Amino acid sequence: MPAPPAGDGKRVLLAAPRGYCAGVDRAVVTVEKALELYGPPVYVRKEIVHNKHVVRTLEKRGAIFVDQTQEVPEGARVIFSAHGVSPAVHAEAAALQLQTIDATCPLVTKVHREAIRFASEHYTILLVGHTGHEEVEGTAGEAPDNTIVVESPAHAAEVEVPDPERLAWLSQTTLSVDETMQTVAVLRARFPHLQDPPSDDICYATQNRQVAVKQMAADCDLMIVVGSQNSSNSKRLVEVALEYGSRDGHLVDYADEIDESWMDGVRTVGVTSGASVPEVLVREVLDWLAARGYEDVSAVTAAQESLLFSLPTEIRRDLKAAGRQDAKLRHDPGSVPVAADHDSLR
């Protein structure tokens, strides 16, 4: 339990872990290394990760983000985002003779393989997730005729299935753990033969960040989550904070988006960030708070993370061919502009 505030009572509880997960780290480094190896432009299908600042930073370095595969010139190089793509997208790329680099998070790839296996065994897959989210589109695309997206416990209560005895559930990796299990509980009550995935689909980083927020929330008058509006896991952190006792909670991309009125009567501020957020943006929020008297910062640690994923095969191959035995996988924080540069990225 965090210590009570001292002095004027203003304090910050800083969640750990927060920010980049291994899959995001891998994806961002993939684009950085591609720009170094091949030079700009390097095309990226969709946002490489769901963070406005990261995308704009990479755009400044020569990455071109497109919504559709057909926007990439024939024969060009394209990177698939961390959220994964369907077989149909791979087919589109092949038809255009694109040089592809797949930066799909390995944990998302795991869910794709589970979908393929369940479909091959003639199960209907109930995919818990948000319709239209890129990850859900990619997973459902592995078995489109066998997949039904289930968005909530209420949806689970009314979803219709072709065969109640041949059902399995999978989930988007960035959901609220609690709501996902509530949805699954409703499904299981209706369909007792429902099969579980072979291992947990919600990623370790999403879970760890939610656990930290749960530990902090009841002690917070205000929870500030650094992250973008299109980031599912960031939005879930605000929801979890409010559900577990924080009096108020907001999602911001930058420190200057914090509304001064949010601070009225606030003694304890919780701070965390989504899994696609560079630490420099969190530090700016802490500086903003410190300038207003919130200088007492205490960490709330829910877990230790050390996982790293190897870079995509294509990048490792070409680094080796270039004589660069570059094993560095972590994103270089120095490549992210500091506060003074942010206006040029907006």
mmCIF file of C-alpha atoms in Angstrom:
data_model
loop_
_atom_site.group_PDB
_atom_site.id
_atom_site.type_symbol
_atom_site.label_atom_id
_atom_site.label_comp_id
_atom_site.label_asym_id
_atom_site.label_seq_id
_atom_site.Cartn_x
_atom_site.Cartn_y
_atom_site.Cartn_z
ATOM 1 C CA MET A 1 0.000 0.000 0.000
ATOM 2 C CA PRO A 2 1.478 3.390 -0.943
ATOM 3 C CA ALA A 3 2.558 5.598 1.959
ATOM 4 C CA PRO A 4 0.237 8.493 2.869
ATOM 5 C CA PRO A 5 1.175 11.902 1.493
ATOM 6 C CA ALA A 6 3.325 14.209 3.589
ATOM 7 C CA GLY A 7 3.539 18.001 3.836
ATOM 8 C CA ASP A 8 0.989 19.683 1.624
ATOM 9 C CA GLY A 9 -0.225 16.233 0.619
ATOM 10 C CA LYS A 10 0.509 16.494 -3.090
ATOM 11 C CA ARG A 11 2.043 13.324 -4.491
ATOM 12 C CA VAL A 12 2.290 11.135 -7.578
ATOM 13 C CA LEU A 13 1.963 7.361 -7.734
ATOM 14 C CA LEU A 14 3.878 6.139 -10.766
ATOM 15 C CA ALA A 15 2.910 2.745 -12.163
ATOM 16 C CA ALA A 16 5.492 0.112 -13.022
ATOM 17 C CA PRO A 17 5.595 -1.464 -15.484
ATOM 18 C CA ARG A 18 4.281 1.053 -17.997
ATOM 19 C CA GLY A 19 5.004 2.059 -21.568
ATOM 20 C CA TYR A 20 6.605 -0.051 -24.266
ATOM 21 C CA CYS A 21 5.984 -3.782 -24.241
ATOM 22 C CA ALA A 22 8.249 -6.216 -26.090
ATOM 23 C CA GLY A 23 5.985 -6.371 -29.147
ATOM 24 C CA VAL A 24 5.831 -2.590 -29.527
ATOM 25 C CA ASP A 25 9.562 -2.286 -28.942
ATOM 26 C CA ARG A 26 10.193 -4.840 -31.694
ATOM 27 C CA ALA A 27 7.841 -3.105 -34.122
ATOM 28 C CA VAL A 28 9.265 0.384 -33.608
ATOM 29 C CA VAL A 29 12.847 -0.861 -33.873
ATOM 30 C CA THR A 30 11.865 -2.702 -37.066
ATOM 31 C CA VAL A 31 10.866 0.568 -38.736
ATOM 32 C CA GLU A 32 13.942 2.370 -37.394
ATOM 33 C CA LYS A 33 16.293 -0.339 -38.697
ATOM 34 C CA ALA A 34 14.489 -0.500 -42.050
ATOM 35 C CA LEU A 35 14.998 3.238 -42.515
ATOM 36 C CA GLU A 36 18.684 2.854 -41.640
ATOM 37 C CA LEU A 37 19.200 -0.166 -43.914
ATOM 38 C CA TYR A 38 17.188 0.779 -46.970
ATOM 39 C CA GLY A 39 16.753 4.521 -46.633
ATOM 40 C CA PRO A 40 13.447 6.342 -46.967
ATOM 41 C CA PRO A 41 10.803 5.936 -47.980
ATOM 42 C CA VAL A 42 9.752 2.791 -46.141
ATOM 43 C CA TYR A 43 6.021 2.091 -46.328
ATOM 44 C CA VAL A 44 4.092 0.877 -43.283
ATOM 45 C CA ARG A 45 0.604 -0.578 -43.576
ATOM 46 C CA LYS A 46 -1.554 1.047 -40.889
ATOM 47 C CA GLU A 47 0.034 2.653 -37.829
ATOM 48 C CA ILE A 48 2.997 0.558 -36.728
ATOM 49 C CA VAL A 49 1.664 0.923 -33.169
ATOM 50 C CA HIS A 50 -1.283 2.937 -31.885
ATOM 51 C CA ASN A 51 0.534 6.027 -30.688
ATOM 52 C CA LYS A 52 0.266 9.415 -32.366
ATOM 53 C CA HIS A 53 3.726 10.589 -31.287
ATOM 54 C CA VAL A 54 5.553 7.452 -32.405
ATOM 55 C CA VAL A 55 3.882 7.535 -35.819
ATOM 56 C CA ARG A 56 4.641 11.203 -36.394
ATOM 57 C CA THR A 57 8.248 10.765 -35.259
ATOM 58 C CA LEU A 58 8.764 7.936 -37.749
ATOM 59 C CA GLU A 59 7.059 9.962 -40.485
ATOM 60 C CA LYS A 60 9.615 12.713 -39.920
ATOM 61 C CA ARG A 61 12.349 10.119 -40.496
ATOM 62 C CA GLY A 62 10.880 8.905 -43.779
ATOM 63 C CA ALA A 63 8.247 6.293 -42.995
ATOM 64 C CA ILE A 64 5.065 6.524 -45.069
ATOM 65 C CA PHE A 65 1.955 5.129 -43.395
ATOM 66 C CA VAL A 66 -0.863 3.870 -45.603
ATOM 67 C CA ASP A 67 -4.302 2.472 -44.835
ATOM 68 C CA GLN A 68 -4.495 -0.007 -47.696
ATOM 69 C CA THR A 69 -1.949 -2.318 -49.295
ATOM 70 C CA GLN A 70 -2.902 -0.956 -52.720
ATOM 71 C CA GLU A 71 -1.487 2.447 -51.740
ATOM 72 C CA VAL A 72 2.051 1.000 -51.754
ATOM 73 C CA PRO A 73 3.810 1.301 -55.134
ATOM 74 C CA GLU A 74 4.344 -2.001 -56.925
ATOM 75 C CA GLY A 75 7.603 -3.653 -55.916
ATOM 76 C CA ALA A 76 8.185 -1.353 -52.937
ATOM 77 C CA ARG A 77 9.023 -2.388 -49.381
ATOM 78 C CA VAL A 78 6.217 -2.476 -46.817
ATOM 79 C CA ILE A 79 6.129 -3.277 -43.102
ATOM 80 C CA PHE A 80 3.068 -4.872 -41.535
ATOM 81 C CA SER A 81 2.149 -3.358 -38.165
ATOM 82 C CA ALA A 82 2.390 -4.962 -34.737
ATOM 83 C CA HIS A 83 -1.362 -5.685 -34.812
ATOM 84 C CA GLY A 84 -1.065 -8.331 -37.525
ATOM 85 C CA VAL A 85 -2.766 -8.808 -40.878
ATOM 86 C CA SER A 86 -4.982 -11.425 -42.470
ATOM 87 C CA PRO A 87 -3.954 -13.881 -45.210
ATOM 88 C CA ALA A 88 -5.879 -11.687 -47.646
ATOM 89 C CA VAL A 89 -3.465 -8.815 -46.963
ATOM 90 C CA HIS A 90 -0.473 -11.093 -47.564
ATOM 91 C CA ALA A 91 -2.084 -12.084 -50.876
ATOM 92 C CA GLU A 92 -2.572 -8.421 -51.834
ATOM 93 C CA ALA A 93 1.100 -7.743 -51.117
ATOM 94 C CA ALA A 94 2.183 -10.737 -53.190
ATOM 95 C CA ALA A 95 0.056 -9.580 -56.134
ATOM 96 C CA LEU A 96 1.853 -6.216 -56.044
ATOM 97 C CA GLN A 97 5.239 -7.950 -55.695
ATOM 98 C CA LEU A 98 5.893 -6.020 -52.497
ATOM 99 C CA GLN A 99 8.916 -6.717 -50.330
ATOM 100 C CA THR A 100 7.240 -7.420 -46.999
ATOM 101 C CA ILE A 101 8.563 -7.203 -43.454
ATOM 102 C CA ASP A 102 6.184 -8.621 -40.871
ATOM 103 C CA ALA A 103 6.377 -6.757 -37.544
ATOM 104 C CA THR A 104 3.345 -8.557 -36.078
ATOM 105 C CA CYS A 105 3.740 -9.020 -32.328
ATOM 106 C CA PRO A 106 4.593 -12.695 -31.668
ATOM 107 C CA LEU A 107 1.784 -12.826 -29.095
ATOM 108 C CA VAL A 108 -0.699 -11.811 -31.796
ATOM 109 C CA THR A 109 0.800 -14.416 -34.123
ATOM 110 C CA LYS A 110 0.115 -16.993 -31.419
ATOM 111 C CA VAL A 111 -3.589 -16.088 -31.469
ATOM 112 C CA HIS A 112 -3.620 -16.359 -35.278
ATOM 113 C CA ARG A 113 -2.237 -19.889 -35.026
ATOM 114 C CA GLU A 114 -4.881 -20.801 -32.458
ATOM 115 C CA ALA A 115 -7.594 -19.546 -34.835
ATOM 116 C CA ILE A 116 -6.185 -21.624 -37.681
ATOM 117 C CA ARG A 117 -6.081 -24.756 -35.513
ATOM 118 C CA PHE A 118 -9.613 -24.384 -34.147
ATOM 119 C CA ALA A 119 -10.980 -23.702 -37.629
ATOM 120 C CA SER A 120 -9.204 -26.782 -39.011
ATOM 121 C CA GLU A 121 -11.030 -28.815 -36.365
ATOM 122 C CA HIS A 122 -14.378 -27.312 -37.470
ATOM 123 C CA TYR A 123 -14.956 -25.180 -34.387
ATOM 124 C CA THR A 124 -16.781 -21.872 -34.455
ATOM 125 C CA ILE A 125 -14.454 -19.297 -32.902
ATOM 126 C CA LEU A 126 -15.976 -16.680 -30.612
ATOM 127 C CA LEU A 127 -13.395 -13.904 -30.811
ATOM 128 C CA VAL A 128 -13.734 -11.518 -27.874
ATOM 129 C CA GLY A 129 -12.701 -8.102 -29.124
ATOM 130 C CA HIS A 130 -13.679 -4.847 -30.779
ATOM 131 C CA THR A 131 -15.102 -4.950 -34.286
ATOM 132 C CA GLY A 132 -12.963 -2.875 -36.640
ATOM 133 C CA HIS A 133 -9.801 -3.063 -34.546
ATOM 134 C CA GLU A 134 -6.861 -4.020 -36.760
ATOM 135 C CA GLU A 135 -5.854 -6.935 -34.562
ATOM 136 C CA VAL A 136 -9.377 -8.370 -34.628
ATOM 137 C CA GLU A 137 -9.558 -7.989 -38.409
ATOM 138 C CA GLY A 138 -6.264 -9.866 -38.786
ATOM 139 C CA THR A 139 -7.219 -12.720 -36.447
ATOM 140 C CA ALA A 140 -10.719 -13.106 -37.864
ATOM 141 C CA GLY A 141 -9.208 -13.087 -41.346
ATOM 142 C CA GLU A 142 -7.395 -16.334 -40.596
ATOM 143 C CA ALA A 143 -10.765 -18.123 -40.440
ATOM 144 C CA PRO A 144 -13.462 -15.726 -41.640
ATOM 145 C CA ASP A 145 -16.099 -18.408 -42.151
ATOM 146 C CA ASN A 146 -15.573 -19.793 -38.648
ATOM 147 C CA THR A 147 -15.262 -16.593 -36.599
ATOM 148 C CA ILE A 148 -17.842 -14.501 -34.764
ATOM 149 C CA VAL A 149 -16.646 -11.352 -32.961
ATOM 150 C CA VAL A 150 -18.156 -10.922 -29.485
ATOM 151 C CA GLU A 151 -17.735 -7.399 -28.130
ATOM 152 C CA SER A 152 -19.125 -7.473 -24.580
ATOM 153 C CA PRO A 153 -20.970 -9.514 -21.942
ATOM 154 C CA ALA A 154 -24.254 -8.122 -23.325
ATOM 155 C CA HIS A 155 -23.325 -9.275 -26.817
ATOM 156 C CA ALA A 156 -22.325 -12.673 -25.412
ATOM 157 C CA ALA A 157 -25.807 -13.057 -23.934
ATOM 158 C CA GLU A 158 -27.450 -12.902 -27.353
ATOM 159 C CA VAL A 159 -24.905 -14.188 -29.869
ATOM 160 C CA GLU A 160 -26.141 -17.073 -32.016
ATOM 161 C CA VAL A 161 -23.883 -19.969 -33.019
ATOM 162 C CA PRO A 162 -24.308 -22.788 -35.561
ATOM 163 C CA ASP A 163 -23.279 -25.639 -33.230
ATOM 164 C CA PRO A 164 -23.168 -25.110 -29.436
ATOM 165 C CA GLU A 165 -20.996 -28.192 -29.019
ATOM 166 C CA ARG A 166 -18.220 -27.065 -31.378
ATOM 167 C CA LEU A 167 -17.186 -23.721 -29.918
ATOM 168 C CA ALA A 168 -13.901 -22.146 -28.822
ATOM 169 C CA TRP A 169 -13.078 -18.647 -27.642
ATOM 170 C CA LEU A 170 -10.068 -16.437 -28.343
ATOM 171 C CA SER A 171 -9.477 -12.781 -27.508
ATOM 172 C CA GLN A 172 -7.874 -9.596 -28.694
ATOM 173 C CA THR A 173 -4.616 -9.259 -26.767
ATOM 174 C CA THR A 174 -5.177 -5.708 -25.486
ATOM 175 C CA LEU A 175 -8.514 -5.999 -23.680
ATOM 176 C CA SER A 176 -9.481 -5.464 -20.069
ATOM 177 C CA VAL A 177 -8.803 -8.762 -18.324
ATOM 178 C CA ASP A 178 -11.878 -8.372 -16.113
ATOM 179 C CA GLU A 179 -14.349 -7.580 -18.879
ATOM 180 C CA THR A 180 -12.965 -10.352 -21.079
ATOM 181 C CA MET A 181 -13.502 -12.914 -18.346
ATOM 182 C CA GLN A 182 -17.006 -11.549 -17.713
ATOM 183 C CA THR A 183 -17.760 -12.026 -21.399
ATOM 184 C CA VAL A 184 -16.348 -15.555 -21.335
ATOM 185 C CA ALA A 185 -18.377 -16.366 -18.212
ATOM 186 C CA VAL A 186 -21.581 -15.405 -20.016
ATOM 187 C CA LEU A 187 -20.569 -17.502 -23.017
ATOM 188 C CA ARG A 188 -19.714 -20.497 -20.842
ATOM 189 C CA ALA A 189 -23.018 -20.288 -18.985
ATOM 190 C CA ARG A 190 -24.819 -20.471 -22.335
ATOM 191 C CA PHE A 191 -22.444 -22.935 -23.996
ATOM 192 C CA PRO A 192 -20.982 -25.433 -21.498
ATOM 193 C CA HIS A 193 -18.867 -27.123 -24.190
ATOM 194 C CA LEU A 194 -16.950 -23.904 -24.919
ATOM 195 C CA GLN A 195 -13.233 -24.649 -25.386
ATOM 196 C CA ASP A 196 -10.516 -22.406 -23.932
ATOM 197 C CA PRO A 197 -7.432 -21.246 -25.844
ATOM 198 C CA PRO A 198 -4.359 -23.345 -25.000
ATOM 199 C CA SER A 199 -2.836 -20.348 -23.199
ATOM 200 C CA ASP A 200 -3.900 -16.875 -22.131
ATOM 201 C CA ASP A 201 -4.483 -14.579 -25.120
ATOM 202 C CA ILE A 202 -4.402 -11.239 -23.299
ATOM 203 C CA CYS A 203 -0.756 -10.226 -23.403
ATOM 204 C CA TYR A 204 1.440 -10.174 -20.320
ATOM 205 C CA ALA A 205 2.110 -6.437 -20.696
ATOM 206 C CA THR A 206 -1.570 -5.530 -20.892
ATOM 207 C CA GLN A 207 -2.233 -7.559 -17.751
ATOM 208 C CA ASN A 208 0.741 -6.146 -15.837
ATOM 209 C CA ARG A 209 -0.222 -2.544 -16.601
ATOM 210 C CA GLN A 210 -3.783 -3.193 -15.503
ATOM 211 C CA VAL A 211 -2.645 -4.853 -12.257
ATOM 212 C CA ALA A 212 -0.485 -1.843 -11.389
ATOM 213 C CA VAL A 213 -3.430 0.497 -11.971
ATOM 214 C CA LYS A 214 -5.681 -1.702 -9.827
ATOM 215 C CA GLN A 215 -3.178 -1.455 -6.980
ATOM 216 C CA MET A 216 -3.033 2.345 -7.233
ATOM 217 C CA ALA A 217 -6.542 3.360 -8.150
ATOM 218 C CA ALA A 218 -8.220 3.519 -4.740
ATOM 219 C CA ASP A 219 -5.499 5.904 -3.527
ATOM 220 C CA CYS A 220 -5.813 8.252 -6.522
ATOM 221 C CA ASP A 221 -7.966 11.332 -6.871
ATOM 222 C CA LEU A 222 -6.924 11.485 -10.524
ATOM 223 C CA MET A 223 -5.398 8.911 -12.885
ATOM 224 C CA ILE A 224 -3.532 10.245 -15.910
ATOM 225 C CA VAL A 225 -2.923 7.628 -18.586
ATOM 226 C CA VAL A 226 -0.524 8.639 -21.339
ATOM 227 C CA GLY A 227 -1.667 7.156 -24.633
ATOM 228 C CA SER A 228 -3.597 7.768 -27.833
ATOM 229 C CA GLN A 229 -7.354 7.542 -28.330
ATOM 230 C CA ASN A 230 -7.005 4.682 -30.830
ATOM 231 C CA SER A 231 -4.948 2.605 -28.383
ATOM 232 C CA SER A 232 -7.194 -0.103 -26.964
ATOM 233 C CA ASN A 233 -4.909 -0.997 -24.066
ATOM 234 C CA SER A 234 -4.471 2.676 -23.084
ATOM 235 C CA LYS A 235 -8.218 3.299 -23.020
ATOM 236 C CA ARG A 236 -8.698 0.173 -20.938
ATOM 237 C CA LEU A 237 -6.294 1.571 -18.312
ATOM 238 C CA VAL A 238 -8.564 4.579 -17.771
ATOM 239 C CA GLU A 239 -11.577 2.270 -17.459
ATOM 240 C CA VAL A 240 -9.771 0.028 -14.975
ATOM 241 C CA ALA A 241 -8.699 3.030 -12.881
ATOM 242 C CA LEU A 242 -12.255 4.301 -12.585
ATOM 243 C CA GLU A 243 -13.635 0.835 -11.877
ATOM 244 C CA TYR A 244 -11.136 0.261 -9.075
ATOM 245 C CA GLY A 245 -11.674 3.515 -7.221
ATOM 246 C CA SER A 246 -9.931 6.458 -8.849
ATOM 247 C CA ARG A 247 -12.140 9.530 -8.508
ATOM 248 C CA ASP A 248 -11.277 10.755 -12.004
ATOM 249 C CA GLY A 249 -9.261 9.531 -14.962
ATOM 250 C CA HIS A 250 -8.144 10.870 -18.347
ATOM 251 C CA LEU A 251 -6.190 9.778 -21.414
ATOM 252 C CA VAL A 252 -3.684 12.256 -22.893
ATOM 253 C CA ASP A 253 -1.087 12.106 -25.655
ATOM 254 C CA TYR A 254 0.985 14.983 -24.273
ATOM 255 C CA ALA A 255 1.384 16.776 -20.953
ATOM 256 C CA ASP A 256 -0.036 20.012 -22.352
ATOM 257 C CA GLU A 257 -3.362 18.240 -22.906
ATOM 258 C CA ILE A 258 -3.883 18.028 -19.134
ATOM 259 C CA ASP A 259 -6.666 20.386 -18.100
ATOM 260 C CA GLU A 260 -5.785 22.533 -15.085
ATOM 261 C CA SER A 261 -9.347 22.083 -13.829
ATOM 262 C CA TRP A 262 -8.709 18.366 -13.350
ATOM 263 C CA MET A 263 -6.322 19.258 -10.526
ATOM 264 C CA ASP A 264 -8.937 20.967 -8.323
ATOM 265 C CA GLY A 265 -8.893 19.285 -4.916
ATOM 266 C CA VAL A 266 -6.473 16.603 -6.104
ATOM 267 C CA ARG A 267 -3.865 15.411 -3.620
ATOM 268 C CA THR A 268 -2.796 12.111 -5.221
ATOM 269 C CA VAL A 269 -2.259 11.689 -8.955
ATOM 270 C CA GLY A 270 -1.674 8.295 -10.511
ATOM 271 C CA VAL A 271 0.405 8.190 -13.691
ATOM 272 C CA THR A 272 0.821 5.337 -16.131
ATOM 273 C CA SER A 273 1.082 4.799 -19.879
ATOM 274 C CA GLY A 274 -0.154 2.392 -22.502
ATOM 275 C CA ALA A 275 2.032 -0.291 -24.039
ATOM 276 C CA SER A 276 2.849 1.790 -27.130
ATOM 277 C CA VAL A 277 3.968 4.967 -25.340
ATOM 278 C CA PRO A 278 7.610 6.139 -25.185
ATOM 279 C CA GLU A 279 8.846 7.011 -21.711
ATOM 280 C CA VAL A 280 9.757 10.560 -22.716
ATOM 281 C CA LEU A 281 6.043 11.426 -22.808
ATOM 282 C CA VAL A 282 5.555 10.131 -19.252
ATOM 283 C CA ARG A 283 8.522 12.204 -18.085
ATOM 284 C CA GLU A 284 6.896 15.309 -19.530
ATOM 285 C CA VAL A 285 3.733 14.595 -17.536
ATOM 286 C CA LEU A 286 5.813 14.219 -14.373
ATOM 287 C CA ASP A 287 7.539 17.535 -15.110
ATOM 288 C CA TRP A 288 4.148 19.186 -15.671
ATOM 289 C CA LEU A 289 2.925 17.875 -12.333
ATOM 290 C CA ALA A 290 6.136 18.816 -10.514
ATOM 291 C CA ALA A 291 5.770 22.397 -11.719
ATOM 292 C CA ARG A 292 2.418 22.449 -9.906
ATOM 293 C CA GLY A 293 3.708 21.063 -6.621
ATOM 294 C CA TYR A 294 3.422 17.323 -7.264
ATOM 295 C CA GLU A 295 7.106 16.569 -6.729
ATOM 296 C CA ASP A 296 6.764 13.582 -4.382
ATOM 297 C CA VAL A 297 6.823 10.567 -6.732
ATOM 298 C CA SER A 298 6.475 6.967 -5.507
ATOM 299 C CA ALA A 299 6.598 3.877 -7.692
ATOM 300 C CA VAL A 300 3.898 1.215 -7.516
ATOM 301 C CA THR A 301 5.461 -1.932 -8.952
ATOM 302 C CA ALA A 302 3.204 -4.780 -10.044
ATOM 303 C CA ALA A 303 5.743 -6.878 -11.965
ATOM 304 C CA GLN A 304 9.207 -6.933 -13.478
ATOM 305 C CA GLU A 305 9.465 -7.276 -17.266
ATOM 306 C CA SER A 306 12.518 -8.449 -19.174
ATOM 307 C CA LEU A 307 11.045 -10.110 -22.281
ATOM 308 C CA LEU A 308 12.552 -9.234 -25.666
ATOM 309 C CA PHE A 309 11.500 -10.494 -29.093
ATOM 310 C CA SER A 310 13.892 -11.010 -31.987
ATOM 311 C CA LEU A 311 13.583 -8.621 -34.907
ATOM 312 C CA PRO A 312 11.814 -9.932 -38.035
ATOM 313 C CA THR A 313 13.821 -12.399 -40.120
ATOM 314 C CA GLU A 314 14.147 -9.988 -43.053
ATOM 315 C CA ILE A 315 15.738 -7.273 -40.901
ATOM 316 C CA ARG A 316 18.149 -9.678 -39.198
ATOM 317 C CA ARG A 317 19.132 -11.151 -42.575
ATOM 318 C CA ASP A 318 19.841 -7.770 -44.139
ATOM 319 C CA LEU A 319 21.711 -6.481 -41.097
ATOM 320 C CA LYS A 320 23.969 -9.510 -41.361
ATOM 321 C CA ALA A 321 24.434 -9.037 -45.113
ATOM 322 C CA ALA A 322 25.425 -5.419 -44.471
ATOM 323 C CA GLY A 323 28.074 -6.598 -42.033
ATOM 324 C CA ARG A 324 26.205 -5.204 -39.064
ATOM 325 C CA GLN A 325 25.865 -7.745 -36.312
ATOM 326 C CA ASP A 326 23.416 -5.405 -34.685
ATOM 327 C CA ALA A 327 21.690 -7.421 -31.972
ATOM 328 C CA LYS A 328 20.167 -4.394 -30.305
ATOM 329 C CA LEU A 329 16.434 -4.880 -29.980
ATOM 330 C CA ARG A 330 15.438 -2.059 -27.715
ATOM 331 C CA HIS A 331 14.212 1.187 -29.170
ATOM 332 C CA ASP A 332 16.643 4.058 -28.617
ATOM 333 C CA PRO A 333 14.830 6.661 -26.483
ATOM 334 C CA GLY A 334 17.216 9.245 -27.864
ATOM 335 C CA SER A 335 15.549 8.934 -31.260
ATOM 336 C CA VAL A 336 12.301 10.299 -29.827
ATOM 337 C CA PRO A 337 12.190 14.125 -29.873
ATOM 338 C CA VAL A 338 12.108 15.899 -26.526
ATOM 339 C CA ALA A 339 9.434 18.373 -25.470
ATOM 340 C CA ALA A 340 10.848 21.270 -27.452
ATOM 341 C CA ASP A 341 10.369 19.337 -30.682
ATOM 342 C CA HIS A 342 6.787 18.218 -30.098
ATOM 343 C CA ASP A 343 5.042 21.102 -31.809
ATOM 344 C CA SER A 344 6.696 20.154 -35.105
ATOM 345 C CA LEU A 345 5.224 16.659 -34.817
ATOM 346 C CA ARG A 346 1.605 17.688 -34.367
#
